[in-house]
Amino acid sequence: MEKTGIICNPMKGANTPVPELPEVECIVRSLRRCLAGKRIMEGQLISPAMLRGITEERFRERLVGKIVTDVKRRGKYIFFFLHEGSFLEVHLRMTGRFVYLPGDSGAGRHTRAVFFLQGGESLHFEDMRKFGTFRLWHKGEEANAASLQRGVDPLEERFDRDVFDKILKKRPRCRIKSLLLDQESIAGMGNIYTDEALFRAGIYPGKKAGSLEKEEKERLFQCICTVLQEGISKRGVSFSDYRDLWGGEGEYQDCLRVYRRRDKPCLLCGASISRTVVAGRGTYYCPECQKA
DNA sequence: CTCCGTGCCTGTGAGC
DNA sequence: TGCTCACAGGCACGGA
């Protein structure tokens, strides 16, 4: 293992995008490599307020001594499956991230929890804004966990053109951006990838879902898959080495075509990218390529 | 049904 | 220089 810590969320700084499906997927792949088969020797909760539905004491009781068998993702949720069948659900929200350290290093300013692992490594959960949440589920509770049931994850097998079409037909008067952001419909899309997918599909973010042409729906389906896959593969490349990652900032930014590019020229037509608010969120689009 | 505002948080940066 | 304040946004929730 590397001497330096592995930042499981490569994004840094206050202006950094919130982790969405591709970022969480990359984090999960790293976590799986680091944690699978390892026993949690001790747990320290610096901010117990992030726990949902369980006390700090019970949480530690149920986690300490358990072996992590696998780490999985669904939507933006991370799941640590434990040997006896229970599983820990983590949502990073805005600023949550995991840092894997080879030794027992002290908690930083934003460290909210520390897990000490068999072998001496430790896993820190850092979260500047304290929005992140931990929830512990019992064995067999998979069917009760909304995080595992609601919405369709775009990377799941069952997410196909028909399913996407049904989602749109169910909410015809909803603006397409709101629909893509709705985790009950599609699990994993956030503000960035939504804007990027809509730009690539040439669809105005405020357009009603029910008014999309067949061709637009087809393009949007394809573009959702494309931007998510591209996001994952770019992250994947950056993840190979901590120092490469740290020095190589900007690679991810270069891939974004509209997000936070207000007043910059559209890469397709040269028009100035606009910013508006849709679904209460900053929304970037090309007024020429994405006509209302 | 859909939208909108509020709360949860803290760091950043613009404006004065 | 130092202060205030808007802003960033995932999600839950209440109200229009």
Coordinates of C-alpha atoms (C1' of nucleotides) in Angstrom, one line a residue:
Chain A
M1 CA 0.0 0.0 0.0
E2 CA 1.1 3.5 -0.7
K3 CA 2.8 5.5 2.0
T4 CA 0.5 8.5 1.6
G5 CA -3.2 8.4 2.2
I6 CA -5.6 7.4 -0.5
I7 CA -8.2 10.1 -0.9
C8 CA -11.3 8.1 -1.8
N9 CA -13.0 11.2 -3.0
P10 CA -10.6 13.0 -5.3
M11 CA -12.4 16.3 -5.3
K12 CA -11.0 19.0 -3.1
G13 CA -11.6 22.6 -2.1
A14 CA -14.8 24.4 -1.4
N15 CA -15.7 25.0 -5.0
T16 CA -15.6 21.3 -5.8
P17 CA -18.5 19.5 -7.2
V18 CA -20.6 17.3 -4.9
P19 CA -20.1 13.6 -5.4
E20 CA -22.6 12.1 -7.8
L21 CA -23.0 8.6 -9.2
P22 CA -19.6 8.4 -11.0
E23 CA -17.6 9.8 -8.1
V24 CA -19.4 7.5 -5.6
E25 CA -18.7 4.6 -7.9
C26 CA -15.0 5.4 -8.0
I27 CA -14.9 5.9 -4.2
V28 CA -16.7 2.5 -3.8
R29 CA -14.2 0.7 -6.0
S30 CA -11.3 2.1 -3.9
L31 CA -13.0 1.3 -0.7
R32 CA -13.7 -2.3 -1.8
R33 CA -10.0 -2.7 -2.6
C34 CA -9.0 -1.3 0.7
L35 CA -11.6 -2.9 3.0
A36 CA -12.8 -6.2 1.6
G37 CA -12.0 -8.9 4.1
K38 CA -10.8 -6.6 6.8
R39 CA -12.0 -6.5 10.3
I40 CA -13.1 -3.3 12.0
M41 CA -11.1 -3.3 15.2
E42 CA -12.3 0.0 16.7
G43 CA -14.6 2.9 15.8
Q44 CA -14.5 6.5 17.0
L45 CA -17.4 8.8 16.4
I46 CA -16.5 12.5 16.6
S47 CA -19.8 13.7 15.3
P48 CA -22.5 11.3 16.5
A49 CA -25.2 13.6 15.0
M50 CA -24.7 12.0 11.6
L51 CA -26.1 8.7 12.9
R52 CA -29.6 7.9 11.8
G53 CA -31.9 5.7 13.9
I54 CA -29.2 4.4 16.2
T55 CA -27.3 5.6 19.3
E56 CA -23.5 6.1 19.3
E57 CA -23.1 3.2 21.7
R58 CA -25.2 0.7 19.8
F59 CA -23.5 1.8 16.6
R60 CA -20.1 1.0 17.9
E61 CA -21.3 -2.3 19.5
R62 CA -22.7 -3.5 16.2
L63 CA -19.7 -2.5 14.1
V64 CA -16.6 -3.2 16.1
G65 CA -15.2 -6.6 15.6
K66 CA -17.1 -7.2 12.3
I67 CA -15.5 -8.1 9.0
V68 CA -16.3 -6.0 5.9
T69 CA -17.2 -8.5 3.2
D70 CA -17.9 -6.0 0.4
V71 CA -18.6 -2.4 -0.5
K72 CA -21.3 -1.5 -2.9
R73 CA -23.0 1.5 -4.4
R74 CA -26.6 2.3 -5.4
G75 CA -27.4 5.8 -6.6
K76 CA -25.3 8.0 -4.4
Y77 CA -25.4 5.7 -1.4
I78 CA -22.4 3.6 -0.2
F79 CA -23.0 0.3 1.5
F80 CA -20.5 -1.6 3.7
F81 CA -21.7 -5.2 4.0
L82 CA -20.6 -7.0 7.1
H83 CA -19.8 -10.6 7.6
E84 CA -23.0 -11.4 9.6
G85 CA -25.3 -9.8 7.1
S86 CA -25.9 -6.3 8.5
F87 CA -24.8 -3.4 6.4
L88 CA -23.8 0.2 6.9
E89 CA -25.3 2.8 4.6
V90 CA -23.4 6.0 4.1
H91 CA -24.5 9.1 2.2
L92 CA -21.7 11.7 1.5
R93 CA -24.2 14.5 0.7
M94 CA -22.3 17.6 -0.1
T95 CA -18.8 17.3 1.3
G96 CA -18.4 13.9 2.8
R97 CA -15.4 11.8 1.8
F98 CA -13.3 8.9 2.9
V99 CA -9.6 8.9 3.5
Y100 CA -7.7 5.7 3.9
L101 CA -4.5 5.9 5.9
P102 CA -1.9 3.3 6.4
G103 CA -1.4 4.2 10.1
D104 CA -3.2 5.7 13.0
S105 CA -3.0 9.3 12.2
G106 CA -4.8 12.0 14.1
A107 CA -8.2 13.3 13.3
G108 CA -8.3 16.4 11.1
R109 CA -10.5 19.5 11.5
H110 CA -13.3 17.9 9.5
T111 CA -12.9 14.3 10.6
R112 CA -16.3 13.0 11.8
A113 CA -15.5 9.3 12.3
V114 CA -12.5 7.0 12.3
F115 CA -12.5 3.3 11.8
F116 CA -9.4 1.4 12.9
L117 CA -8.8 -1.7 10.7
Q118 CA -7.2 -5.0 11.2
G119 CA -3.6 -4.5 9.9
G120 CA -3.2 -1.1 11.4
E121 CA -4.8 1.0 8.7
S122 CA -7.5 3.5 9.5
L123 CA -10.4 4.9 7.5
H124 CA -11.4 8.5 8.2
F125 CA -14.7 9.9 7.3
E126 CA -14.3 13.7 6.7
D127 CA -17.2 16.0 6.2
M128 CA -16.8 19.8 6.3
R129 CA -20.5 20.6 6.4
K130 CA -21.7 17.7 8.4
F131 CA -24.5 16.7 6.1
G132 CA -23.3 13.2 5.6
T133 CA -25.3 10.4 7.2
F134 CA -24.6 6.9 8.6
R135 CA -27.3 4.3 9.0
L136 CA -26.9 0.7 10.1
W137 CA -29.3 -1.9 8.8
H138 CA -29.9 -5.4 10.2
K139 CA -29.4 -8.6 8.3
G140 CA -32.2 -9.2 5.8
E141 CA -33.4 -5.6 5.8
E142 CA -32.5 -5.0 2.2
A143 CA -36.2 -4.7 1.2
N144 CA -36.8 -2.0 3.9
A145 CA -34.0 0.2 2.9
A146 CA -35.3 3.0 0.7
S147 CA -31.7 3.6 -0.5
L148 CA -31.7 0.2 -2.0
Q149 CA -35.3 0.2 -3.4
R150 CA -36.3 3.6 -4.7
G151 CA -35.5 4.8 -8.1
V152 CA -33.6 3.1 -10.9
D153 CA -29.9 3.2 -10.9
P154 CA -28.8 4.1 -14.4
L155 CA -26.0 1.5 -14.2
E156 CA -28.4 -1.3 -13.4
E157 CA -29.2 -3.8 -16.0
R158 CA -32.9 -2.9 -15.9
F159 CA -32.4 0.7 -16.8
D160 CA -33.2 0.6 -20.5
R161 CA -35.1 2.8 -23.0
D162 CA -38.5 1.4 -22.0
V163 CA -37.9 2.0 -18.3
F164 CA -36.7 5.5 -19.0
D165 CA -39.7 6.2 -21.2
K166 CA -42.0 4.9 -18.4
I167 CA -40.4 7.3 -15.9
L168 CA -41.0 10.2 -18.2
K169 CA -44.6 9.2 -18.9
K170 CA -45.3 8.9 -15.2
R171 CA -44.4 12.6 -14.6
P172 CA -45.3 14.4 -17.9
R173 CA -45.7 17.8 -16.4
C174 CA -42.5 17.7 -14.4
R175 CA -39.5 19.7 -15.8
I176 CA -37.0 17.3 -17.2
K177 CA -34.2 18.5 -15.0
S178 CA -36.3 18.1 -11.9
L179 CA -37.1 14.6 -13.0
L180 CA -33.5 13.6 -13.6
L181 CA -32.6 15.0 -10.2
D182 CA -35.4 13.1 -8.5
Q183 CA -33.8 10.1 -6.7
E184 CA -37.2 8.4 -6.5
S185 CA -37.2 8.2 -10.3
I186 CA -33.5 7.9 -11.2
A187 CA -31.0 7.2 -8.5
G188 CA -27.6 8.8 -8.8
M189 CA -27.9 11.9 -11.0
G190 CA -26.9 15.2 -9.4
N191 CA -26.7 18.7 -10.7
I192 CA -23.5 18.4 -12.8
Y193 CA -24.3 15.3 -14.7
T194 CA -27.9 16.4 -15.3
D195 CA -26.8 19.6 -16.9
E196 CA -24.2 17.8 -18.9
A197 CA -26.6 15.1 -20.1
L198 CA -29.2 17.7 -21.1
F199 CA -26.6 19.7 -23.0
R200 CA -25.4 16.7 -24.9
A201 CA -28.9 15.8 -25.8
G202 CA -29.7 19.3 -26.8
I203 CA -32.7 19.6 -24.4
Y204 CA -33.7 22.7 -22.5
P205 CA -33.6 21.9 -18.7
G206 CA -37.0 23.5 -18.1
K207 CA -38.8 21.5 -20.7
K208 CA -41.7 19.3 -19.6
A209 CA -40.9 15.7 -19.5
G210 CA -44.1 14.9 -21.4
S211 CA -43.3 17.2 -24.2
L212 CA -40.1 15.4 -25.3
E213 CA -40.1 14.0 -28.8
K214 CA -39.2 10.3 -29.3
E215 CA -35.8 11.3 -30.7
E216 CA -35.1 13.6 -27.7
K217 CA -35.9 10.8 -25.3
E218 CA -33.7 8.5 -27.2
R219 CA -30.8 11.0 -27.2
L220 CA -31.3 11.8 -23.5
F221 CA -31.2 8.1 -22.5
Q222 CA -28.0 7.7 -24.4
C223 CA -26.4 10.9 -23.1
I224 CA -27.2 10.0 -19.5
C225 CA -25.4 6.7 -19.9
T226 CA -22.5 8.3 -21.8
V227 CA -21.8 11.1 -19.3
L228 CA -22.0 8.7 -16.3
Q229 CA -19.7 6.2 -18.0
E230 CA -17.3 8.9 -19.0
G231 CA -17.3 10.3 -15.5
I232 CA -16.4 7.0 -14.1
S233 CA -13.6 6.3 -16.6
K234 CA -12.0 9.7 -16.0
R235 CA -12.1 9.2 -12.3
G236 CA -10.7 5.8 -12.7
V237 CA -7.6 7.2 -14.5
S238 CA -7.1 9.8 -11.8
F239 CA -7.3 7.2 -9.0
S240 CA -4.2 5.3 -9.9
D241 CA -1.9 7.5 -7.8
Y242 CA -2.5 10.0 -5.1
R243 CA 0.2 12.4 -6.3
D244 CA -0.9 12.2 -9.9
L245 CA -4.3 13.1 -8.7
W246 CA -3.2 16.0 -6.6
G247 CA -1.0 17.5 -9.3
G248 CA -3.4 16.7 -12.1
E249 CA -6.4 18.9 -11.1
G250 CA -8.4 20.3 -14.0
E251 CA -8.7 17.1 -15.9
Y252 CA -12.2 16.6 -14.7
Q253 CA -13.1 20.2 -15.2
D254 CA -12.0 20.0 -18.8
C255 CA -14.6 17.4 -19.5
L256 CA -17.5 19.6 -18.4
R257 CA -19.2 21.3 -21.4
V258 CA -21.7 23.6 -19.6
Y259 CA -21.5 23.2 -15.8
R260 CA -20.1 26.4 -14.3
R261 CA -19.2 27.7 -17.7
R262 CA -21.5 30.8 -17.5
D263 CA -20.7 33.4 -20.2
K264 CA -18.1 31.1 -21.8
P265 CA -18.6 30.0 -25.4
C266 CA -20.6 26.9 -26.2
L267 CA -18.2 24.3 -27.5
L268 CA -20.7 23.4 -30.3
C269 CA -22.0 26.8 -31.5
G270 CA -20.0 29.5 -29.7
A271 CA -23.0 31.1 -28.1
S272 CA -22.6 32.2 -24.4
I273 CA -23.6 29.6 -21.9
S274 CA -26.5 30.8 -19.7
R275 CA -27.2 30.3 -16.1
T276 CA -30.6 30.1 -14.6
V277 CA -32.3 28.3 -11.7
V278 CA -34.3 25.2 -12.2
A279 CA -35.5 23.0 -9.4
G280 CA -33.8 25.5 -7.1
R281 CA -30.4 24.7 -8.4
G282 CA -27.9 26.6 -10.5
T283 CA -28.5 25.4 -14.1
Y284 CA -26.2 25.9 -17.0
Y285 CA -27.3 25.5 -20.6
C286 CA -26.6 26.8 -24.1
P287 CA -29.5 29.0 -25.2
E288 CA -28.9 28.1 -28.8
C289 CA -28.3 24.3 -28.6
Q290 CA -31.0 23.8 -25.9
K291 CA -34.0 25.8 -27.1
A292 CA -37.0 26.1 -24.8
Chain B
dC1 C1' -49.0 16.8 -8.9
dT2 C1' -45.5 20.1 -8.8
dC3 C1' -43.1 23.7 -7.0
dC4 C1' -41.0 26.4 -3.5
dG5 C1' -39.1 27.7 0.8
dT6 C1' -36.6 26.2 5.0
dG7 C1' -33.2 23.8 7.7
dC8 C1' -29.1 21.3 8.1
dC9 C1' -23.7 23.3 7.7
dT10 C1' -19.1 25.8 6.6
dG11 C1' -15.8 27.9 3.5
dT12 C1' -15.2 31.1 -0.2
dG13 C1' -15.1 35.4 -2.4
dA14 C1' -17.4 39.7 -3.8
dG15 C1' -18.5 44.1 -2.2
dC16 C1' -18.2 47.8 1.0
Chain C
dT1 C1' -7.8 45.2 6.5
dG2 C1' -11.9 43.4 8.2
dC3 C1' -16.7 42.9 8.1
dT4 C1' -21.2 41.2 6.1
dC5 C1' -23.6 38.4 3.1
dA6 C1' -24.9 35.7 -0.8
dC7 C1' -23.8 31.4 -2.6
dA8 C1' -22.8 26.4 -3.2
dG9 C1' -26.3 22.1 -3.1
dG10 C1' -28.5 16.7 -1.5
dC11 C1' -32.3 15.6 0.9
dA12 C1' -36.3 15.8 4.1
dC13 C1' -40.2 18.1 5.2
dG14 C1' -44.1 21.4 5.3
dG15 C1' -47.0 24.4 2.9
dA16 C1' -49.0 26.7 -1.4

